[in-house]
mmCIF file of N, CA and C in Angstrom:
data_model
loop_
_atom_site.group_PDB
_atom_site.id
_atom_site.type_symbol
_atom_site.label_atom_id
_atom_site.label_comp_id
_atom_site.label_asym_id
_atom_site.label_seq_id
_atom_site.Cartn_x
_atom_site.Cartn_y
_atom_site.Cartn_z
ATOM 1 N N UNK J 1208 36.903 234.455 54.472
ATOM 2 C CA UNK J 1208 37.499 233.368 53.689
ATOM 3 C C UNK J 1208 38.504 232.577 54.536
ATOM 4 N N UNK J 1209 38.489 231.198 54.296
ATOM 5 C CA UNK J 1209 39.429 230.353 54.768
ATOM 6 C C UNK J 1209 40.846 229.706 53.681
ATOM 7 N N UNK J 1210 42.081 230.383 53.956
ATOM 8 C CA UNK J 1210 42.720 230.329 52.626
ATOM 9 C C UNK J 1210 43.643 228.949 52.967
ATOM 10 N N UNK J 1211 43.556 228.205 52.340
ATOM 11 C CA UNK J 1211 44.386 226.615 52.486
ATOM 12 C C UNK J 1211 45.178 226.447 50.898
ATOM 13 N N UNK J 1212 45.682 225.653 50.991
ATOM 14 C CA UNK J 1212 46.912 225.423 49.528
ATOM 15 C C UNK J 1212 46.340 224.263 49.064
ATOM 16 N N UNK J 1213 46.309 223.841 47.952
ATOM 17 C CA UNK J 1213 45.292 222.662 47.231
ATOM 18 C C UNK J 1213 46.281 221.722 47.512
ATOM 19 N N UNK J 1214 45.207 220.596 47.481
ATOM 20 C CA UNK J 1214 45.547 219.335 48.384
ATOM 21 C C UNK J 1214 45.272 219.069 49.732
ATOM 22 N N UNK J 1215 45.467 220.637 50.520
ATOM 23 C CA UNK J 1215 45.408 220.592 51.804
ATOM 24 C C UNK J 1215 43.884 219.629 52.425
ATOM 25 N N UNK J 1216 44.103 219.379 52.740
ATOM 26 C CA UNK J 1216 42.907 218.503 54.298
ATOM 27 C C UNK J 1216 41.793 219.770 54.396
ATOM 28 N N UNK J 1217 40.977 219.778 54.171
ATOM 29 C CA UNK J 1217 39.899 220.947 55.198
ATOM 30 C C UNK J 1217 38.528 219.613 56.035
ATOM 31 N N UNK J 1218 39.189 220.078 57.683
ATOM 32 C CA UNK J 1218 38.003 219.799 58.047
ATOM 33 C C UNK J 1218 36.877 220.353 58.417
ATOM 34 N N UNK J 1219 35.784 220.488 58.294
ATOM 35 C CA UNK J 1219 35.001 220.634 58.704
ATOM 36 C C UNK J 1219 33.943 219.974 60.397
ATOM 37 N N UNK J 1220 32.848 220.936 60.629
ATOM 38 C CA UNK J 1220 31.827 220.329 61.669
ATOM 39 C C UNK J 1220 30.974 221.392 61.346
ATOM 40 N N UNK J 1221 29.856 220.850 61.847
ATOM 41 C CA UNK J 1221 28.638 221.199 61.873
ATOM 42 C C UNK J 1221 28.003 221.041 63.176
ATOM 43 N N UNK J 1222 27.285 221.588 63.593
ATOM 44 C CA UNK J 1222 26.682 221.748 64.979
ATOM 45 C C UNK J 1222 25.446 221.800 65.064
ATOM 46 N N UNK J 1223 24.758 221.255 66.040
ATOM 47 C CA UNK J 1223 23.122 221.672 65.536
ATOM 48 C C UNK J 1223 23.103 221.860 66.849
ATOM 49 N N UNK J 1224 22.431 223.389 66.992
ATOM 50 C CA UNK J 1224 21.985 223.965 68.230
ATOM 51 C C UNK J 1224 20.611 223.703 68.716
ATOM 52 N N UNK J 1225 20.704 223.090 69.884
ATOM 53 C CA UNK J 1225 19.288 222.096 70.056
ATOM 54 C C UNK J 1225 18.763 221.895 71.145
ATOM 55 N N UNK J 1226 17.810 222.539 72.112
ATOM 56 C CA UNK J 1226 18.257 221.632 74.044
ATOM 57 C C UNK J 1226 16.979 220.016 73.286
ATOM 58 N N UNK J 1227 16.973 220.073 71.965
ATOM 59 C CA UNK J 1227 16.550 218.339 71.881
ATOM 60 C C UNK J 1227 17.429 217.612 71.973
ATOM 61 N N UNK J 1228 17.940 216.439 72.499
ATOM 62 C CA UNK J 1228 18.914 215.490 72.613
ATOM 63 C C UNK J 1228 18.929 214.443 71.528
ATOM 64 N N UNK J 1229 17.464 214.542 70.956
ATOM 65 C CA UNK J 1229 17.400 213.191 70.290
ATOM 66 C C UNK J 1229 16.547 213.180 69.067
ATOM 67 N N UNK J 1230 17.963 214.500 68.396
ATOM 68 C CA UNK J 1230 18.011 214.903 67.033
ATOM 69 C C UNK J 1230 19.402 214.487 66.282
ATOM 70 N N UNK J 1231 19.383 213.768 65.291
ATOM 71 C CA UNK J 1231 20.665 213.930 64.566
ATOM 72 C C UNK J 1231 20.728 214.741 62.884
ATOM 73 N N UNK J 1232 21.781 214.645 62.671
ATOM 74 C CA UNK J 1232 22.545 215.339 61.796
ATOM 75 C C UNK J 1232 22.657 214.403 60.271
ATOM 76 N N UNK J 1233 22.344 215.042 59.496
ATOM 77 C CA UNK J 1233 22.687 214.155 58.124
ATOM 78 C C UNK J 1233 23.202 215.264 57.171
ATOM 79 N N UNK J 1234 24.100 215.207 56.203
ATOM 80 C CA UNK J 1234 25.126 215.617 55.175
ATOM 81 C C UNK J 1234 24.467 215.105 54.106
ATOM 82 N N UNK J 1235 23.176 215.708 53.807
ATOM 83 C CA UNK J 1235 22.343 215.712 52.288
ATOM 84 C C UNK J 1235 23.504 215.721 50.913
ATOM 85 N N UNK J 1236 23.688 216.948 50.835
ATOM 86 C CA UNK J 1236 24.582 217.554 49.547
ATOM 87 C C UNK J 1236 25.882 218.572 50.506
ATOM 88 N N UNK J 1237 26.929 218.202 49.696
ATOM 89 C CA UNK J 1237 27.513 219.196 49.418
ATOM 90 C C UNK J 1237 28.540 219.861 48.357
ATOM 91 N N UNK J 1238 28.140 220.660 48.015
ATOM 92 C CA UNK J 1238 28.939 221.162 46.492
ATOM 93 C C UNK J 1238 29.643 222.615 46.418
ATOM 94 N N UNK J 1239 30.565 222.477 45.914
ATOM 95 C CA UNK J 1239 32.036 223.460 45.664
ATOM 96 C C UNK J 1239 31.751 224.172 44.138
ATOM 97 N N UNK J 1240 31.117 225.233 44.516
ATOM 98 C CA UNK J 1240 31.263 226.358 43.510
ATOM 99 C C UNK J 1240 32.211 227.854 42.704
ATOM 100 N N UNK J 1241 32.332 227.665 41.787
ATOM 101 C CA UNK J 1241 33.619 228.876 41.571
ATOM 102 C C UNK J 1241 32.661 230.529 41.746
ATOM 103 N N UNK J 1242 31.538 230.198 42.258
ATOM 104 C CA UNK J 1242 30.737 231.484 42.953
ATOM 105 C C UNK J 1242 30.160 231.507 44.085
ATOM 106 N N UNK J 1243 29.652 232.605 44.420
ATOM 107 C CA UNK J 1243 28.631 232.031 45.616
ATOM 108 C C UNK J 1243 27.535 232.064 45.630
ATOM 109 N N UNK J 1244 27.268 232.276 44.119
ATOM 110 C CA UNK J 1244 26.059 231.631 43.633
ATOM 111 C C UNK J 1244 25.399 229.873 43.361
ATOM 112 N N UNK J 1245 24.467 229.354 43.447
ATOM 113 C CA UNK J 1245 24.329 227.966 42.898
ATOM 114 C C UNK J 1245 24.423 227.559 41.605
ATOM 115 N N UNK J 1246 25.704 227.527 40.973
ATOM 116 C CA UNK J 1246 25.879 227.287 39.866
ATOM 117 C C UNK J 1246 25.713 226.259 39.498
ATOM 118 N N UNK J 1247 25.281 225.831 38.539
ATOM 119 C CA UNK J 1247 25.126 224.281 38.101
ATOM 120 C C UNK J 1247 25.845 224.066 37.171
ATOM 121 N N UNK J 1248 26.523 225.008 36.158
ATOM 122 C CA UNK J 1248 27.352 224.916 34.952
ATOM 123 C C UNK J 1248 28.848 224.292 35.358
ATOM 124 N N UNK J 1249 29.029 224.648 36.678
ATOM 125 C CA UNK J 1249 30.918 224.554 37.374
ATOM 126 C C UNK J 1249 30.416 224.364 38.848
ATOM 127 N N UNK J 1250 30.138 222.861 38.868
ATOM 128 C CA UNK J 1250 29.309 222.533 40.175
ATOM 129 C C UNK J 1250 30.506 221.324 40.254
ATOM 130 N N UNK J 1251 30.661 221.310 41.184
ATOM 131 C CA UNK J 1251 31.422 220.118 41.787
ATOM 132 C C UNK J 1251 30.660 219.266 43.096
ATOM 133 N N UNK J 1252 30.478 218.317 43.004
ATOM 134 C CA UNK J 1252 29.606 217.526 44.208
ATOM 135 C C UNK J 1252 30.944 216.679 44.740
ATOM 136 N N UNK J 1253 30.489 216.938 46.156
ATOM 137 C CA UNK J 1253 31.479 216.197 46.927
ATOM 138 C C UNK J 1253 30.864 215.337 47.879
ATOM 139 N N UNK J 1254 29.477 215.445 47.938
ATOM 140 C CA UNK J 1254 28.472 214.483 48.492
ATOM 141 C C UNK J 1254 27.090 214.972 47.691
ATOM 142 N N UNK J 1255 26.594 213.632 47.573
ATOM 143 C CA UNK J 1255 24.967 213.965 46.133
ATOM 144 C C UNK J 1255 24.063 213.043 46.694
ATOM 145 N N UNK J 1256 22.920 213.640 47.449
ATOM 146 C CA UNK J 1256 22.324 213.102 47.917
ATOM 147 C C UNK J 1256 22.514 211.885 48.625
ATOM 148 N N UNK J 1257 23.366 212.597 49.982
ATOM 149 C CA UNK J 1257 23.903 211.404 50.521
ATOM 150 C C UNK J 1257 24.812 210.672 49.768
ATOM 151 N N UNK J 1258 25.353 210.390 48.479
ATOM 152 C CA UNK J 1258 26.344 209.522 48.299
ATOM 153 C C UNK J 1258 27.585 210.578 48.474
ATOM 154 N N UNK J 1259 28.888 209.606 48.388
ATOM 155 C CA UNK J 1259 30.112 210.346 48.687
ATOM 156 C C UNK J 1259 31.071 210.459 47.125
ATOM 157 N N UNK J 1260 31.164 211.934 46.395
ATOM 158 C CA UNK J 1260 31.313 212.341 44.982
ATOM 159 C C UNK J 1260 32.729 212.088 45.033
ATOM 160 N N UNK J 1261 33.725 212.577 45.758
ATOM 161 C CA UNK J 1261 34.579 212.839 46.250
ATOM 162 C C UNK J 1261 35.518 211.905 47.097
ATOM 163 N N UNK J 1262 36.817 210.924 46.315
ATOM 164 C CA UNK J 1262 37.162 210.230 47.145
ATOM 165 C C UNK J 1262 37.942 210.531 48.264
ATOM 166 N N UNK J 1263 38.514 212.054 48.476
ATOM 167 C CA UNK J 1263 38.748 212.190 48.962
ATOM 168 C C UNK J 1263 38.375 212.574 50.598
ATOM 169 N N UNK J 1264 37.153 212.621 50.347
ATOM 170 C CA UNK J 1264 35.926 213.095 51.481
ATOM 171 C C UNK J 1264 36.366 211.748 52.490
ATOM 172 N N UNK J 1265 36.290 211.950 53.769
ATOM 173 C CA UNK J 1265 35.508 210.944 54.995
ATOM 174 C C UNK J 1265 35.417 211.431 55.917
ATOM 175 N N UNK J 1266 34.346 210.814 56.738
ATOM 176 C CA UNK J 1266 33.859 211.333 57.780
ATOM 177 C C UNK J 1266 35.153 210.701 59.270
ATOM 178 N N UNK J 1267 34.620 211.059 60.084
ATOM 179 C CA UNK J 1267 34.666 211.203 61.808
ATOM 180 C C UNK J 1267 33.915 210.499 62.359
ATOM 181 N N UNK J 1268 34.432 210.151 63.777
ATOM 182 C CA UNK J 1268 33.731 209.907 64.505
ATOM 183 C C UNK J 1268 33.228 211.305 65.536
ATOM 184 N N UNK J 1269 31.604 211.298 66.206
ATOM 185 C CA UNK J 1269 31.561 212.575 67.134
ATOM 186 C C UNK J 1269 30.971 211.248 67.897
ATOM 187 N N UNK J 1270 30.787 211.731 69.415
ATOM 188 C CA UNK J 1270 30.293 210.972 70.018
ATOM 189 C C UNK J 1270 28.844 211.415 70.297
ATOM 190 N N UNK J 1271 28.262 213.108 69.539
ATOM 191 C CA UNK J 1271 27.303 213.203 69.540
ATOM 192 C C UNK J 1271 26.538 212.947 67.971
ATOM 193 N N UNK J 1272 25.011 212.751 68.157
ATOM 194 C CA UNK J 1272 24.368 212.935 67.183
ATOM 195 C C UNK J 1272 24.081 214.115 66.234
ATOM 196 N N UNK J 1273 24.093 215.406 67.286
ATOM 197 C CA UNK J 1273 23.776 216.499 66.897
ATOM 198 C C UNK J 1273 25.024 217.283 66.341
ATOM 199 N N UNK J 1274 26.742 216.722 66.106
ATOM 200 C CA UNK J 1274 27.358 217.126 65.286
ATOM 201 C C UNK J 1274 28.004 215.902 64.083
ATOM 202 N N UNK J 1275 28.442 217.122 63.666
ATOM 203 C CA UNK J 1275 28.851 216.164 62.248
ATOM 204 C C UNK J 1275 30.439 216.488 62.080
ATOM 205 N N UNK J 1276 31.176 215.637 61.472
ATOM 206 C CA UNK J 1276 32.387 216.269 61.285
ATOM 207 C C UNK J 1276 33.018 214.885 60.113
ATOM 208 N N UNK J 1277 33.580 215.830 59.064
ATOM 209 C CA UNK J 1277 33.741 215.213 57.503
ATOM 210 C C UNK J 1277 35.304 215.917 57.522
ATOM 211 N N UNK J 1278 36.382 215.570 56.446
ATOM 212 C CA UNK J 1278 37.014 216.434 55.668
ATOM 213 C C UNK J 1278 37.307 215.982 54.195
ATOM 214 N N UNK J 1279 37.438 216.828 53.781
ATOM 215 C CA UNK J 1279 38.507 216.367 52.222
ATOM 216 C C UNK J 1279 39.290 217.399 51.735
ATOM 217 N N UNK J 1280 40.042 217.153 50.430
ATOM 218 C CA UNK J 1280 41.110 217.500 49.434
ATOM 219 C C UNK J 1280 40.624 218.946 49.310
ATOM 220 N N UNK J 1281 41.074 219.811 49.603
ATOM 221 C CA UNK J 1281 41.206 221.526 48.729
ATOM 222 C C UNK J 1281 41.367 221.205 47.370
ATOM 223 N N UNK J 1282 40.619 221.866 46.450
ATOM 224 C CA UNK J 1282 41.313 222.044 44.996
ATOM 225 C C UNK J 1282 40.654 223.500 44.268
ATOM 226 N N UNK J 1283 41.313 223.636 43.215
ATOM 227 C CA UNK J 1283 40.968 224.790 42.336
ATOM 228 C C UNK J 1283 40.309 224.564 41.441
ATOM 229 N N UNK J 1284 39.152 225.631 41.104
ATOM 230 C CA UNK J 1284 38.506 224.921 39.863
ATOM 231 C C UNK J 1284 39.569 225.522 38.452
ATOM 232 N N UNK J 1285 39.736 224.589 37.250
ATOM 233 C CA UNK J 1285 40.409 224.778 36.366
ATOM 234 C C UNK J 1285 40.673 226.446 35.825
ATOM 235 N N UNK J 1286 41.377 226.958 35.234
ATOM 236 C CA UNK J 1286 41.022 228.251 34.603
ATOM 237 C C UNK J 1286 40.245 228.943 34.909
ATOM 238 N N UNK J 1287 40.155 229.593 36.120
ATOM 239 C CA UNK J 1287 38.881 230.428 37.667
ATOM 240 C C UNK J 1287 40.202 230.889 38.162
ATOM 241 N N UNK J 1288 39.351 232.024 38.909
ATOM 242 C CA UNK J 1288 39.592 232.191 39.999
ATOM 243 C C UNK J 1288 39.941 231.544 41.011
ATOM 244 N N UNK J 1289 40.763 231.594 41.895
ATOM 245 C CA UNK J 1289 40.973 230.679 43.065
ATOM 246 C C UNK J 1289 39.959 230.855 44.201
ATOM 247 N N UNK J 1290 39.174 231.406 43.599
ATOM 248 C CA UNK J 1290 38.079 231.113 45.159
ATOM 249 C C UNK J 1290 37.238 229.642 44.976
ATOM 250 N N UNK J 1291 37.143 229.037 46.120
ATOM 251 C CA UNK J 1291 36.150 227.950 45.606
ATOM 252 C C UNK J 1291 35.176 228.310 47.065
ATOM 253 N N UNK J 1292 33.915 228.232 46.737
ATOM 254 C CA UNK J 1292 32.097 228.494 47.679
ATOM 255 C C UNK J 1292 32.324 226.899 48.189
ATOM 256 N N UNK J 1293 31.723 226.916 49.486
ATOM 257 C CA UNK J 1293 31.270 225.527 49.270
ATOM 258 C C UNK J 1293 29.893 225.883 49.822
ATOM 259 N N UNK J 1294 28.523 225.307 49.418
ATOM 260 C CA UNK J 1294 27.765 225.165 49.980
ATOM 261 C C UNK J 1294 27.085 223.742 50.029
ATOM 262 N N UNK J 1295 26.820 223.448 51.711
ATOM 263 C CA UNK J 1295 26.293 221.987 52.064
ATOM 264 C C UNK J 1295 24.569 222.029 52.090
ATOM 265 N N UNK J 1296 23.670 220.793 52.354
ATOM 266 C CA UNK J 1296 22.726 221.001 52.866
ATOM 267 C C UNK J 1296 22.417 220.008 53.812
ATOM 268 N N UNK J 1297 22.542 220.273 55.175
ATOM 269 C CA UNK J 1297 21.766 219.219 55.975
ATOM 270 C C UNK J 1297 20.702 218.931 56.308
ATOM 271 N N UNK J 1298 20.409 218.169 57.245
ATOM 272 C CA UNK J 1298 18.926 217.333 57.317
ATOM 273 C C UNK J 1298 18.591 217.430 58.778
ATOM 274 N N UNK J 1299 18.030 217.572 59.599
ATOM 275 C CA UNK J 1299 17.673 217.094 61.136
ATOM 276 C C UNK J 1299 16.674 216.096 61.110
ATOM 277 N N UNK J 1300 16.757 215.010 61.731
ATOM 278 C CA UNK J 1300 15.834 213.604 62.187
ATOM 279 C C UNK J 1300 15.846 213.448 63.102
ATOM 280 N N UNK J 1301 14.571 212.880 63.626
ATOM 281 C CA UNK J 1301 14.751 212.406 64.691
ATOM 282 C C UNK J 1301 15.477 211.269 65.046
ATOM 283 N N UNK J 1302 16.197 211.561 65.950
ATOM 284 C CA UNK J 1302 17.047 210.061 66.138
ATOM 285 C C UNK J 1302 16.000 208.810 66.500
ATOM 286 N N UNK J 1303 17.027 207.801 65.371
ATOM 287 C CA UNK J 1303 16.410 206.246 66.029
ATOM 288 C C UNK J 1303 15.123 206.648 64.587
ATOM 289 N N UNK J 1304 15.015 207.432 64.116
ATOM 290 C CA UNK J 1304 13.392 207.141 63.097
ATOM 291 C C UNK J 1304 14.382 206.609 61.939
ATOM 292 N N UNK J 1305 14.088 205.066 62.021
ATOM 293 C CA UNK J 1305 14.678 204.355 60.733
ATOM 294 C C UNK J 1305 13.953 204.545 59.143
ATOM 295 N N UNK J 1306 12.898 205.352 59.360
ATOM 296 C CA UNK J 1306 12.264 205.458 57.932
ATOM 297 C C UNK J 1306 12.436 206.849 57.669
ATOM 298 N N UNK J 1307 13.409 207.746 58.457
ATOM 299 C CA UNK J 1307 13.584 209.239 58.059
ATOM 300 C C UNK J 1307 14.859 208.989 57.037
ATOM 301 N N UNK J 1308 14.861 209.749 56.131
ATOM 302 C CA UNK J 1308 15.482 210.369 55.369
ATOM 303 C C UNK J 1308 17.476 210.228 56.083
ATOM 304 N N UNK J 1309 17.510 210.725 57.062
ATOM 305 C CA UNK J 1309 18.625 210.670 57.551
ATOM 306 C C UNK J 1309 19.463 209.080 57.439
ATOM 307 N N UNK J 1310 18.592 208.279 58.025
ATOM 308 C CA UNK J 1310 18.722 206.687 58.450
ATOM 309 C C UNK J 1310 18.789 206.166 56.931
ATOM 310 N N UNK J 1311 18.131 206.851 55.539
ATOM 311 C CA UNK J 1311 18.731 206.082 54.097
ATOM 312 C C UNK J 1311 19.937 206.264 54.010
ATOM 313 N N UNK J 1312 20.666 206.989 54.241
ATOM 314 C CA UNK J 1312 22.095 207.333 53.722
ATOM 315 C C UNK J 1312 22.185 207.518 52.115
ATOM 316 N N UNK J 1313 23.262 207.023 51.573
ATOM 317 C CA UNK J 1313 23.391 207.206 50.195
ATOM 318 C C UNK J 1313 21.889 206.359 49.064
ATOM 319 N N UNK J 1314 21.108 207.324 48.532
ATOM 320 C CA UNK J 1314 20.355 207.288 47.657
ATOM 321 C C UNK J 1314 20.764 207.591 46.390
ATOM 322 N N UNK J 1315 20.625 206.564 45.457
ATOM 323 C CA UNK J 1315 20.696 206.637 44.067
ATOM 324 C C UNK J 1315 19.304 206.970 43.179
ATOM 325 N N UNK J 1316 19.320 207.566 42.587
ATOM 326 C CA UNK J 1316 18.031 208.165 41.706
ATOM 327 C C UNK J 1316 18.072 207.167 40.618
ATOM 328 N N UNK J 1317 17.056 206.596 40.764
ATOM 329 C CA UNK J 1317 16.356 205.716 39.655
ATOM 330 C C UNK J 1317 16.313 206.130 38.024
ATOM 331 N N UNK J 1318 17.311 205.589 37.021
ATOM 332 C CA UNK J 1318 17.213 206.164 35.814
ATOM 333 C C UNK J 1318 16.126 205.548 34.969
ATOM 334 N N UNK J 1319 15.088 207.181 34.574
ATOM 335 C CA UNK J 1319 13.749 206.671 33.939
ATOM 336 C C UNK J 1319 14.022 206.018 32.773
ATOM 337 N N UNK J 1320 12.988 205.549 32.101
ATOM 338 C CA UNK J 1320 13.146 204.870 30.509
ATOM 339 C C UNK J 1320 12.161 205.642 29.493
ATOM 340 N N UNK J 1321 13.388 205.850 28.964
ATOM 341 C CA UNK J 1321 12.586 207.040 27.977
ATOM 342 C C UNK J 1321 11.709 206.172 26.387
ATOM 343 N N UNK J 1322 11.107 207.210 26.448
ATOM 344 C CA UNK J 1322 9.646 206.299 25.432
ATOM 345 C C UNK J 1322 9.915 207.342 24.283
ATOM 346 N N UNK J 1323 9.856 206.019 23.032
ATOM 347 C CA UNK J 1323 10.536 206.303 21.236
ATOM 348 C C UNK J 1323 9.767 207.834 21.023
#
């Protein structure tokens, strides 16, 4: 465990171990659970499919592709325990492929239309 005081800054990085050069890194999801299970009931998103949940979140500059580096706000989930999970999910692309997944960035999900 990494123990910080709410509010605090946590930064993060990510690394992608690679002898490819010309792979990058994308920050799919990431969400703060009061388990370390995937809860969906006491889910907190701090990035959702690529968008940013969390105003407190921003990224870095790396001068490589193959890391990533973000931080944001510590907090507690309400009436819990003070542990908070975080689990992320990243992406690998090939760099430069403008039609990969990585190169959309923030995607919004299309709300269907529901029929009478």
């Amino acid at each position: 465990p990494y123990y910080v005081n709410i509010n605090q800054n946590l930064y993060l990085e990510a690394y992608l171990h690679s002898s490819d050069p010309n792979l990058v890194l994308f920050l799919r999801t990431c969400v703060a659970t009061p388990t370390p299970y995937n809860s969906t009931t006491a889910a907190y998103y701090i990035i959702r499919n690529g968008c940013v949940q969390d105003y407190t979140y921003a990224t870095y500059y790396s001068p490589y592709r193959h890391i990533l580096r973000f931080k944001f706000n510590a907090f507690q989930f309400i009436r819990s325990n003070p542990l908070v999970y975080l689990q992320c999910e990243l992406m690998v692309c090939r760099a430069y492929d403008y039609s990969s997944r990585c190169y959309q960035g923030c995607v919004q999900r299309s709300k269907r239309e529901a029929s009478p």
